[in-house]
């Protein structure tokens, strides 16, 4: 379903439309939110934030998105990031002033010219890192991503992947060892991440 | 690499999108929960009035949190009021602490057709039990009851149930916001209701209430366990309840850009939407008040560890807690209590999983090892051998979800059969392996020239057919089909009926699961009936 169809559905049948909109974007919104909050937030906090984001998105769409100029993905991205930053501020109070790294996009103004090269290197390193994680293959790549990107516990991962908790812990440990070797082979120095 | 927690620091947008697409994490249950929350928030806000309203007199009764320490010999305090008498069990209801710490509450309740007023007066003139001067075990235990009951109060107040409010006295802020030029402005309505709980006149009062029981550390930090997995618990959420977002700084009904709004210090004002705010010298809350279940704890407090200046108390929590399903028995929660400047306070809260959930996880593991022992799933038929007239194929796991056996058998262990035993130790005690494993896997595997072979048994099942599970193995199915027979501190006994996906019974298993450290995680017996 494309953007116009979604908006049309939301206008025609609001509840059904919100449901379809939610299904379309919830995975992405959750990923954006988890990426910003995992270091501070519990899973409940993240879910709370995601629900706030959708409530706000519904209101936003109610109030004026129509026609061909709408780009729902862009809107979702902006609202999700903003709301996640709000939550981050709340959760990290009172040291917010020192925490610009939460969202490089939104705090681009703080990035000096000297940081441009470092940011480029970061981006390259992160790209390699993600590729190596994917090369671990399932379920190891899923475990690593659920553990360190989404901030899930071993028990939660075990339930999601239908494995035992012990198996998750063992596999995570082995996957990290393997990942470390892959990264070193890729030229990423140990301790640089 | 020395900091796995930072593995995904500064992840770029493209990667986030790729992760969202290729590694979705939300279960259907989680999606439903989030969707329901978003609907509630959306509908609540849409129904709110746009501007400040102060009228009416209906006042809600305070919730009865004070029954949380439901211990037999709890102090019973008389409560008087027009229209009837009530008896409250003090939350300081330890049989041991009554003389040392009676917090006397007087509740006066006045009702008319149009008005109901509740006031609470606390007489806290006596010494609190949680002074660290006396380290007598009974006094420590009394302190533990006091502190854990206080924790329950704070948790419920901030996490789920809110304070008593007067819903007729509300303030709604509706700043008009614009996040970018691409989109129209929209407004956000947030309604706060006047708090009527006499104990709390300000946010500072709430903080001070919490600080009676909890250190600043437990109020504000998230910690990680040794494996880097984040802990659940009270932890990081606390500050979010009131430390950001002050609507009183936002003119109602005016339009402005989000980033243009600053607080008096010049910082951009966060729209974190605090749950509590102060407005015109009054305390307001936006948490919808709910009546909590009466019971929070499912066990008495037990001191399980202690040292110089600290001790750890375990209690079972029966309230729907963290992310686990509601438990009849409860989830063990460990409260680390420390000497905080001469006063005992809770410094860390570590939450285990509900006892029943441990059992469900273990019974689900049956599929895990059964699958790894199935020749139908794990055979490389291009490498077959025959020993004493029996066919074996090279062991080659196709189990993409949890080929733990393959890992243990083939990596780092010279004798694959020893690897199998190591693998089974994930689930069984040594004694159980000796007793039961021969029946399950005896003669199943052999090695030849260091290679592991698995016997070709016609009855071995497959587990996935056409990408559909052959068995009902979701946690919800396991939970539904597992009967908890008995629970003790050391072990739990269960019986599970396993089903094929079409509803045909497959196996019935009776098992006893032993608790090691903090969870029930090893089979001591496992009998296929």
XYZ file of C-alpha atoms in Angstrom:
722
model
C 0.000 0.000 0.000
C 1.559 3.323 -1.029
C 1.310 6.616 0.822
C -1.707 7.895 -1.059
C -3.566 4.651 -0.508
C -2.757 4.719 3.191
C -3.917 8.291 3.615
C -7.015 7.573 1.596
C -7.782 4.590 3.780
C -7.236 6.656 6.919
C -9.694 9.228 5.655
C -12.239 6.659 4.560
C -11.966 4.306 7.486
C -9.917 5.916 10.250
C -9.455 2.934 12.521
C -8.646 0.552 9.722
C -6.388 3.164 8.230
C -4.488 3.697 11.452
C -4.082 -0.046 11.769
C -2.656 -0.307 8.268
C -0.409 2.693 8.861
C 0.793 1.146 12.107
C 1.545 -2.198 10.471
C 3.417 -0.462 7.701
C 5.722 1.556 9.907
C 5.896 0.003 13.353
C 9.024 -2.009 12.637
C 10.828 1.034 11.356
C 9.646 3.294 14.167
C 10.665 0.710 16.715
C 14.121 0.463 15.162
C 14.568 4.241 15.155
C 13.423 4.446 18.749
C 15.474 1.526 19.997
C 18.525 2.950 18.286
C 18.220 6.110 20.339
C 16.984 4.782 23.635
C 18.432 1.335 24.143
C 21.247 2.549 26.367
C 18.859 4.191 28.785
C 15.421 2.805 28.360
C 13.648 -0.323 29.364
C 11.590 -2.162 26.810
C 8.525 -0.600 28.371
C 9.981 2.859 27.857
C 10.659 2.097 24.219
C 7.159 0.760 23.699
C 5.750 3.813 25.428
C 7.746 6.073 23.157
C 6.693 4.174 20.033
C 3.050 4.442 21.030
C 3.493 8.183 21.607
C 5.029 8.486 18.174
C 2.094 6.798 16.507
C -0.473 8.801 18.461
C 1.287 11.934 17.304
C 1.515 10.703 13.745
C -2.213 9.987 13.670
C -2.931 13.495 14.901
C -0.505 14.947 12.432
C -2.126 13.138 9.543
C -5.560 14.133 10.789
C -4.555 17.731 10.662
C -3.276 18.192 7.261
C -1.462 15.576 5.284
C -3.211 15.076 2.034
C -2.562 15.093 -1.650
C 0.602 14.281 -3.453
C 3.066 16.272 -1.386
C 3.021 13.856 1.476
C 5.919 11.579 2.171
C 4.889 9.385 5.027
C 8.298 7.804 5.509
C 9.884 11.236 5.910
C 7.183 12.321 8.309
C 7.533 9.136 10.307
C 11.287 9.580 10.454
C 11.105 13.149 11.684
C 8.433 12.549 14.288
C 10.057 9.349 15.514
C 13.440 10.948 15.922
C 12.045 13.974 17.658
C 9.987 12.003 20.079
C 12.832 9.604 20.780
C 15.060 12.572 21.545
C 12.438 13.846 23.959
C 12.439 10.533 25.716
C 16.192 10.450 25.727
C 16.246 13.842 27.396
C 13.794 12.693 29.983
C 15.678 9.514 30.689
C 19.102 11.068 30.766
C 18.251 14.106 32.829
C 20.067 16.105 34.076
C 23.090 15.480 31.886
C 21.400 16.182 28.583
C 23.833 18.919 27.663
C 26.620 16.379 27.241
C 24.745 13.917 25.114
C 24.749 15.228 21.602
C 25.662 11.869 20.182
C 22.099 10.635 20.476
C 21.233 11.894 17.051
C 23.872 13.073 14.692
C 21.292 14.174 12.166
C 19.503 16.512 14.515
C 22.624 17.839 16.108
C 24.564 18.288 12.946
C 25.198 21.899 13.895
C 27.369 20.747 16.718
C 29.635 18.851 14.394
C 32.691 20.885 13.639
C 34.643 20.670 10.421
C 37.279 18.703 12.270
C 34.721 16.016 12.881
C 33.779 15.489 9.281
C 36.592 13.065 8.592
C 35.890 11.177 11.791
C 32.234 10.941 10.871
C 33.080 9.600 7.442
C 35.337 6.989 8.985
C 32.618 6.126 11.457
C 30.167 5.591 8.675
C 32.537 3.300 6.796
C 33.348 1.362 9.919
C 29.689 0.944 10.790
C 28.916 -0.232 7.294
C 31.619 -2.899 7.529
C 30.468 -3.830 10.998
C 26.898 -4.380 9.875
C 27.973 -6.432 6.887
C 30.136 -8.665 9.065
C 27.257 -9.138 11.492
C 25.037 -10.227 8.641
C 27.733 -12.624 7.514
C 27.493 -14.393 10.854
C 24.282 -15.878 9.535
C 21.173 -16.701 11.459
C 20.540 -17.127 14.261
C 23.806 -15.477 15.340
C 23.250 -12.240 13.445
C 19.719 -12.010 14.821
C 20.978 -12.601 18.341
C 23.660 -9.930 18.063
C 21.245 -7.400 16.594
C 18.494 -8.154 19.061
C 20.954 -7.985 21.918
C 22.947 -4.921 21.013
C 20.737 -2.945 18.643
C 17.333 -3.556 20.170
C 18.654 -4.058 23.705
C 16.767 -7.284 24.285
C 17.585 -9.651 27.111
C 18.722 -13.205 26.585
C 15.386 -14.436 27.820
C 13.469 -12.237 25.413
C 15.647 -13.316 22.520
C 15.241 -16.938 23.508
C 11.486 -16.618 23.471
C 11.512 -14.829 20.132
C 13.806 -17.322 18.441
C 12.332 -20.351 20.155
C 15.632 -21.274 21.708
C 16.689 -21.869 25.242
C 18.098 -18.922 27.146
C 21.289 -20.833 27.729
C 21.615 -21.473 24.014
C 21.192 -17.760 23.317
C 23.898 -16.848 25.783
C 26.250 -19.456 24.398
C 25.609 -18.460 20.821
C 26.011 -14.786 21.635
C 29.378 -15.430 23.205
C 30.543 -17.497 20.252
C 29.175 -15.009 17.751
C 31.034 -12.170 19.383
C 34.276 -14.097 19.228
C 33.669 -14.820 15.583
C 32.662 -11.237 14.858
C 35.773 -9.935 16.504
C 37.885 -12.077 14.177
C 35.900 -10.956 11.128
C 36.322 -7.305 12.048
C 40.037 -7.638 12.599
C 40.298 -9.341 9.204
C 38.403 -6.378 7.779
C 40.944 -3.956 9.176
C 38.941 -2.739 12.138
C 41.226 -2.666 15.117
C 40.261 -4.319 18.335
C 39.024 -1.742 20.799
C 38.096 0.779 18.131
C 34.366 0.176 18.489
C 36.579 -4.645 20.916
C 36.039 -3.810 24.533
C 32.589 -2.348 24.671
C 29.865 -4.366 23.075
C 27.266 -2.010 24.412
C 28.518 0.570 21.937
C 28.465 -1.797 19.013
C 25.731 0.134 17.260
C 26.668 3.604 18.363
C 26.143 6.212 15.626
C 24.305 3.833 13.378
C 23.433 5.548 10.108
C 19.950 5.893 8.766
C 20.432 3.402 5.947
C 21.529 0.717 8.385
C 18.586 1.403 10.665
C 16.220 0.953 7.761
C 17.977 -2.252 6.746
C 17.814 -3.630 10.281
C 14.144 -2.751 10.540
C 13.450 -4.585 7.316
C 15.672 -7.634 7.739
C 15.723 -8.069 11.495
C 12.242 -7.235 12.732
C 11.980 -7.812 16.421
C 8.402 -7.176 17.464
C 6.142 -10.088 18.213
C 2.464 -9.943 17.379
C 1.747 -9.535 21.064
C 4.088 -6.582 21.342
C 2.587 -4.982 18.275
C -0.886 -5.364 19.670
C 0.172 -3.833 22.948
C 1.824 -0.847 21.309
C -1.050 -0.340 18.906
C -3.530 -0.385 21.776
C -1.436 2.176 23.654
C -1.210 4.437 20.633
C -4.954 4.215 20.092
C -5.638 5.064 23.713
C -3.335 8.073 23.608
C -4.725 9.226 20.309
C -8.318 8.911 21.434
C -7.681 10.429 24.852
C -6.060 13.462 23.384
C -8.695 13.934 20.758
C -11.350 13.933 23.404
C -9.635 16.485 25.576
C -10.681 20.067 25.875
C -8.284 22.509 24.293
C -7.831 24.937 27.079
C -7.480 25.121 30.769
C -10.502 24.065 32.730
C -10.918 24.360 36.435
C -14.305 23.385 37.729
C -16.192 20.741 39.609
C -15.584 19.097 42.926
C -15.454 15.374 42.415
C -12.443 13.962 44.162
C -11.268 10.407 43.739
C -10.434 8.162 46.609
C -6.832 7.240 47.107
C -5.913 3.778 45.950
C -5.477 1.123 48.537
C -1.786 0.531 48.030
C -1.356 0.013 51.686
C -2.341 -3.565 51.595
C 0.764 -4.550 49.724
C 2.617 -6.271 52.513
C -0.117 -8.764 53.127
C 1.427 -10.556 55.994
C -0.639 -12.382 58.528
C 0.212 -10.381 61.595
C -0.028 -7.008 59.955
C -0.950 -4.078 62.078
C -4.571 -3.153 61.683
C -5.403 0.461 62.016
C -8.804 1.911 62.546
C -10.019 4.313 59.956
C -12.939 6.497 60.727
C -15.168 8.496 58.499
C -18.654 9.668 57.896
C -20.685 6.943 56.319
C -18.762 3.992 57.646
C -15.653 2.557 59.200
C -12.813 0.935 57.350
C -9.901 -1.188 58.330
C -6.611 -0.796 56.585
C -3.658 -3.088 56.840
C -0.558 -1.026 57.252
C 1.979 -1.518 54.542
C 4.495 -1.707 57.354
C 2.893 -5.000 58.068
C 5.833 -7.052 59.045
C 5.203 -9.081 62.145
C 8.593 -7.929 63.338
C 8.534 -4.221 62.866
C 5.386 -3.067 64.478
C 6.949 -1.719 67.609
C 9.787 -0.057 65.814
C 7.897 1.649 63.083
C 4.260 2.303 63.165
C 3.311 4.872 60.607
C -0.103 5.836 61.761
C -2.472 7.002 59.109
C -5.717 8.715 59.678
C -8.060 8.804 56.762
C -11.071 11.013 56.963
C -13.573 10.485 54.248
C -16.484 12.814 53.687
C -19.172 12.099 51.176
C -22.136 13.992 49.939
C -24.036 13.611 46.733
C -21.914 16.188 45.045
C -18.664 15.947 46.856
C -16.301 13.350 48.143
C -13.163 14.452 49.842
C -10.337 12.321 51.058
C -7.562 13.603 53.210
C -4.648 11.702 54.576
C -2.639 12.599 57.556
C 0.509 10.712 58.421
C 2.069 10.688 61.826
C 5.667 9.770 61.233
C 7.011 10.955 64.521
C 8.476 7.595 65.462
C 11.854 6.404 64.287
C 11.939 4.688 60.936
C 12.958 1.065 61.088
C 15.481 1.452 58.365
C 18.167 3.153 60.406
C 21.401 1.210 60.062
C 22.273 1.526 63.760
C 20.780 -1.821 64.609
C 21.945 -4.751 62.496
C 20.000 -7.373 64.356
C 18.597 -9.742 61.706
C 15.043 -9.149 62.834
C 15.487 -5.422 62.540
C 17.054 -5.838 59.121
C 14.099 -7.929 58.076
C 11.712 -5.299 59.401
C 13.596 -2.694 57.403
C 13.327 -4.950 54.377
C 9.553 -5.080 54.690
C 9.352 -1.342 55.045
C 11.610 -0.630 52.112
C 10.140 -3.164 49.732
C 6.641 -1.971 50.541
C 7.821 1.562 49.858
C 9.265 0.394 46.579
C 5.895 -1.087 45.675
C 4.230 2.222 46.459
C 6.660 4.211 44.359
C 6.563 1.740 41.520
C 2.815 1.723 41.342
C 2.518 5.436 41.794
C 4.891 6.262 38.990
C 4.671 3.290 36.712
C 1.078 2.311 36.467
C -1.551 3.736 38.707
C -0.770 7.359 39.317
C -1.970 9.400 42.240
C -5.481 10.348 43.137
C -6.536 13.220 40.971
C -9.528 15.432 40.563
C -10.420 14.897 36.950
C -12.667 17.927 36.982
C -9.702 20.168 37.688
C -7.566 19.865 34.628
C -5.208 21.826 32.467
C -4.732 21.090 28.814
C -1.770 22.459 26.965
C -1.996 22.584 23.249
C 1.138 24.012 21.737
C 1.151 24.116 17.969
C 4.298 22.568 16.673
C 6.043 22.339 13.388
C 8.848 19.916 12.859
C 9.828 20.892 9.381
C 8.758 23.022 6.478
C 7.513 19.964 4.645
C 4.576 19.419 6.877
C 1.705 21.339 8.186
C 1.671 22.316 11.808
C -0.152 20.237 14.249
C -1.042 20.670 17.841
C -0.440 18.472 20.793
C -2.964 18.334 23.544
C -1.795 17.101 26.876
C -4.161 17.158 29.801
C -3.050 17.178 33.390
C -5.281 16.672 36.389
C -4.856 18.182 39.798
C -3.339 15.785 42.283
C -5.489 15.460 45.374
C -3.248 13.178 47.403
C -2.436 15.341 50.376
C 1.016 13.856 50.710
C 2.168 15.439 47.499
C 2.070 19.144 46.864
C 5.045 19.292 44.540
C 7.337 17.197 42.397
C 9.912 17.488 45.117
C 7.452 15.827 47.487
C 7.267 12.837 45.139
C 11.019 12.647 44.864
C 11.425 12.880 48.594
C 8.836 10.179 49.087
C 10.761 7.875 46.781
C 14.047 8.777 48.402
C 12.806 7.449 51.716
C 13.192 4.002 50.236
C 15.448 4.234 47.219
C 18.898 5.638 46.620
C 19.440 8.094 43.828
C 21.348 5.349 42.089
C 18.399 3.043 41.723
C 16.218 5.957 40.787
C 18.306 7.037 37.888
C 20.545 4.408 36.443
C 20.416 1.546 34.068
C 22.890 -1.170 34.743
C 23.963 -4.191 32.790
C 24.702 -7.685 33.859
C 27.927 -9.441 33.077
C 26.883 -10.587 29.645
C 25.985 -7.091 28.635
C 22.278 -7.730 28.568
C 20.348 -4.847 30.069
C 18.549 -5.465 33.269
C 14.937 -4.810 33.686
C 13.649 -3.184 36.792
C 12.719 0.144 38.119
C 15.914 1.756 36.980
C 16.077 4.328 34.320
C 12.456 5.237 34.043
C 12.238 7.187 37.212
C 13.558 10.488 36.008
C 11.196 10.517 33.087
C 8.219 11.029 35.293
C 8.859 14.651 35.969
C 12.290 15.892 35.046
C 11.530 17.123 31.563
C 8.933 19.082 29.794
C 7.376 21.959 31.645
C 4.196 22.945 29.939
C 3.704 25.892 32.163
C 6.328 27.557 30.006
C 4.228 27.050 26.903
C 1.578 29.599 26.113
C -1.580 27.775 25.282
C -3.069 28.090 21.876
C -0.098 29.882 20.341
C 1.852 28.648 17.401
C 5.589 28.261 17.417
C 8.420 26.149 16.166
C 9.535 23.422 18.482
C 13.154 24.489 18.546
C 12.248 28.090 19.239
C 10.907 27.271 22.645
C 13.446 27.518 25.376
C 13.318 27.215 29.091
C 14.680 30.009 31.282
C 18.201 28.638 31.035
C 18.106 28.909 27.276
C 17.987 25.189 26.605
C 15.525 24.073 23.960
C 12.440 22.978 25.786
C 11.810 19.315 25.550
C 8.356 18.070 24.847
C 9.005 14.983 26.812
C 5.590 15.345 28.308
C 6.363 14.701 31.917
C 3.837 12.747 33.833
C 3.888 15.289 36.631
C 4.075 19.059 36.421
C 3.686 21.966 38.743
C 1.380 24.740 37.621
C 0.529 27.818 39.621
C 1.937 26.179 42.713
C -0.171 23.044 42.345
C 0.824 19.514 41.403
C -0.765 17.991 38.326
C -0.496 14.533 36.824
C -1.467 13.094 33.492
C -1.309 9.451 34.544
C -4.790 8.003 34.285
C -5.555 6.800 37.744
C -6.278 3.110 38.080
C -7.136 0.985 41.013
C -4.258 -1.454 41.487
C -4.598 -5.067 42.393
C -4.367 -5.382 46.108
C -1.489 -7.782 46.131
C 1.969 -6.773 45.031
C 4.141 -9.308 46.798
C 3.608 -13.048 46.710
C 6.006 -13.980 49.448
C 7.498 -12.727 52.614
C 10.870 -11.032 52.566
C 13.919 -13.234 52.889
C 17.465 -12.039 53.432
C 19.482 -14.099 50.972
C 22.862 -12.420 51.189
C 24.617 -9.845 53.288
C 27.905 -8.107 53.828
C 29.421 -5.079 55.473
C 26.935 -2.274 54.985
C 24.564 -4.147 52.687
C 22.177 -7.032 52.449
C 20.014 -8.517 49.736
C 16.383 -9.371 50.141
C 14.331 -11.577 47.885
C 10.597 -11.330 47.466
C 8.238 -12.673 44.872
C 6.262 -10.007 43.031
C 2.912 -11.128 41.722
C 1.853 -7.923 40.066
C 2.153 -7.823 36.295
C 5.723 -6.774 36.277
C 8.089 -5.878 33.529
C 7.460 -7.788 30.358
C 6.418 -11.173 31.622
C 2.984 -12.636 31.779
C 1.106 -12.416 35.004
C 2.249 -15.078 37.392
C 0.338 -16.738 40.192
C 3.523 -17.569 42.023
C 5.307 -14.350 41.181
C 8.647 -13.255 39.862
C 11.595 -13.204 42.220
C 12.921 -9.727 42.774
C 16.173 -9.106 44.549
C 16.511 -5.865 46.420
C 20.024 -4.883 47.327
C 19.786 -2.701 50.399
C 22.734 -0.555 51.408
C 23.778 1.764 54.157
C 23.113 5.155 52.610
C 24.454 7.647 55.113
C 23.096 5.854 58.137
C 19.827 4.770 56.579
C 18.999 1.551 54.810
C 17.848 2.155 51.277
C 17.290 0.027 48.228
C 20.230 0.525 45.903
C 19.527 -1.993 43.190
C 16.534 -3.937 41.974
C 17.100 -7.062 39.943
C 14.092 -8.780 38.476
C 13.929 -12.454 37.680
C 11.329 -14.117 35.574
C 8.147 -15.543 37.003
C 8.557 -19.087 38.197
C 5.990 -20.440 35.770
C 7.708 -18.724 32.895
C 10.973 -20.473 33.728
C 9.120 -23.753 33.490
C 7.523 -22.862 30.172
C 10.906 -21.932 28.729
C 12.380 -25.220 29.843
C 9.514 -27.245 28.456
C 9.862 -25.402 25.183
C 13.489 -26.489 25.153
C 12.296 -30.020 24.634
C 11.792 -29.151 20.995
C 15.249 -27.649 20.944
C 17.148 -30.768 21.868
C 14.686 -33.170 20.252
C 15.232 -31.344 17.018
C 18.954 -31.552 17.362
C 18.698 -35.288 17.932
C 16.510 -35.920 14.891
C 18.156 -37.739 11.990
C 15.435 -36.382 9.738
C 16.740 -32.900 10.390
C 20.478 -33.371 10.696
C 21.764 -35.887 8.177
C 24.190 -35.459 5.310
C 23.109 -38.502 3.313
C 25.991 -38.087 0.893
C 28.256 -39.409 3.653
C 26.742 -42.634 4.950
C 28.329 -45.473 6.891
C 26.982 -48.768 8.136
C 27.960 -50.255 11.487
C 26.658 -53.653 12.553
C 23.927 -53.424 9.954
C 22.727 -50.019 11.141
C 22.883 -46.981 8.865
C 24.383 -43.713 10.019
C 24.734 -40.412 8.188
C 27.209 -37.658 8.839
C 25.718 -35.270 11.338
C 24.967 -31.994 9.537
C 22.569 -29.686 11.266
C 19.909 -28.026 9.200
C 18.414 -26.498 12.290
C 18.888 -22.855 11.482
C 17.378 -21.510 14.658
C 19.431 -23.240 17.252
C 21.993 -25.676 15.983
C 23.607 -25.691 19.353
C 24.377 -29.346 19.186
C 26.262 -28.907 15.959
C 28.236 -26.133 17.558
C 29.101 -28.075 20.632
C 29.776 -31.249 18.768
C 31.914 -29.855 16.027
C 33.725 -26.842 17.410
C 36.490 -26.900 19.925
C 35.754 -30.324 21.311
C 37.862 -33.149 19.974
C 35.387 -35.865 20.853
C 31.983 -35.071 19.336
C 30.270 -37.396 21.780
C 31.650 -35.306 24.617
C 30.262 -32.322 22.784
C 26.813 -33.840 22.879
C 27.117 -34.296 26.585
C 28.221 -30.689 27.004
C 25.218 -29.613 25.022
C 22.814 -31.587 27.146
C 24.281 -29.940 30.221
C 22.511 -26.814 29.085
C 19.286 -28.501 30.069
C 19.967 -31.369 32.457
C 21.814 -31.894 35.694
C 24.709 -34.361 35.509
C 22.664 -36.887 37.425
C 19.744 -36.492 35.046
C 21.998 -36.925 32.032
C 23.300 -40.193 33.443
C 19.802 -41.314 34.305
C 17.715 -40.173 31.391
C 19.943 -39.397 28.453
C 20.632 -42.997 27.524
C 16.924 -43.405 26.899
C 16.788 -40.279 24.789
C 19.980 -40.457 22.803
C 21.614 -43.741 23.683
C 23.265 -45.284 20.673
C 22.088 -42.422 18.519
C 25.527 -41.151 17.681
C 28.859 -42.691 16.823
C 32.141 -41.228 15.713
C 34.430 -42.436 12.995
C 37.752 -40.753 12.270
C 36.651 -37.832 14.397
C 33.462 -37.319 12.423
C 30.074 -37.466 14.094
C 27.408 -39.709 12.590
C 23.761 -39.954 13.496
C 21.673 -43.114 13.309
C 18.967 -43.093 10.682
C 15.772 -43.682 12.622
C 12.593 -43.674 10.594
C 10.538 -42.309 13.444
C 12.552 -39.138 13.860
C 10.409 -36.104 13.213
C 10.959 -33.070 11.097
C 10.001 -29.778 12.631
C 9.285 -27.467 9.742
C 7.347 -28.336 6.631
C 6.906 -25.786 3.899
C 8.094 -23.083 6.309
C 5.314 -24.024 8.713
C 6.025 -25.543 12.107
C 5.033 -29.172 12.390
C 4.445 -28.769 16.117
C 2.758 -26.247 18.357
C 5.884 -24.826 19.876
C 5.141 -21.187 20.500
C 5.442 -20.087 24.085
C 1.726 -19.409 24.180
C 1.042 -23.016 23.185
C 3.511 -24.364 25.706
C 1.987 -22.206 28.411
C -1.510 -23.311 27.545
C -0.588 -26.972 27.586
C 1.608 -27.009 30.659
C 0.230 -27.813 34.063
C 2.185 -26.574 37.051
C 2.109 -29.437 39.526
C 4.098 -27.996 42.385
C 6.450 -25.151 43.154
C 9.060 -24.876 45.856
C 12.127 -22.753 46.439
C 14.300 -25.450 44.920
C 12.313 -26.992 42.138
C 9.162 -26.907 40.088
C 7.239 -29.889 38.745
C 5.225 -29.687 35.564
C 3.446 -31.763 32.988
C 3.277 -30.674 29.379
C 1.305 -32.111 26.532
C 3.010 -31.443 23.230
C 0.892 -31.236 20.109
C 1.337 -31.373 16.392
C 0.223 -28.233 14.609
C -3.032 -29.942 13.633
C -3.879 -30.539 17.292
C -2.918 -34.215 17.454
C -1.078 -35.054 20.695
C 2.589 -35.896 20.249
C 4.152 -36.464 23.670
C 3.238 -35.921 27.252
C 6.180 -35.158 29.471
C 6.408 -34.932 33.231
C 9.445 -33.075 34.422
C 11.049 -31.626 37.481
C 13.164 -28.538 37.064
C 15.800 -27.491 39.526
C 16.576 -23.944 40.468
C 20.199 -22.942 40.129
C 21.209 -19.445 41.082
C 18.315 -17.235 40.112
C 16.155 -19.325 37.842
C 14.694 -22.752 37.375
C 16.789 -23.968 34.495
C 17.915 -27.588 34.751
C 15.869 -30.741 34.412
C 16.382 -33.164 37.259
C 13.863 -35.566 35.800
C 12.253 -35.805 32.416
C 9.835 -38.628 31.706
C 7.989 -39.177 28.457
C 4.716 -40.737 29.491
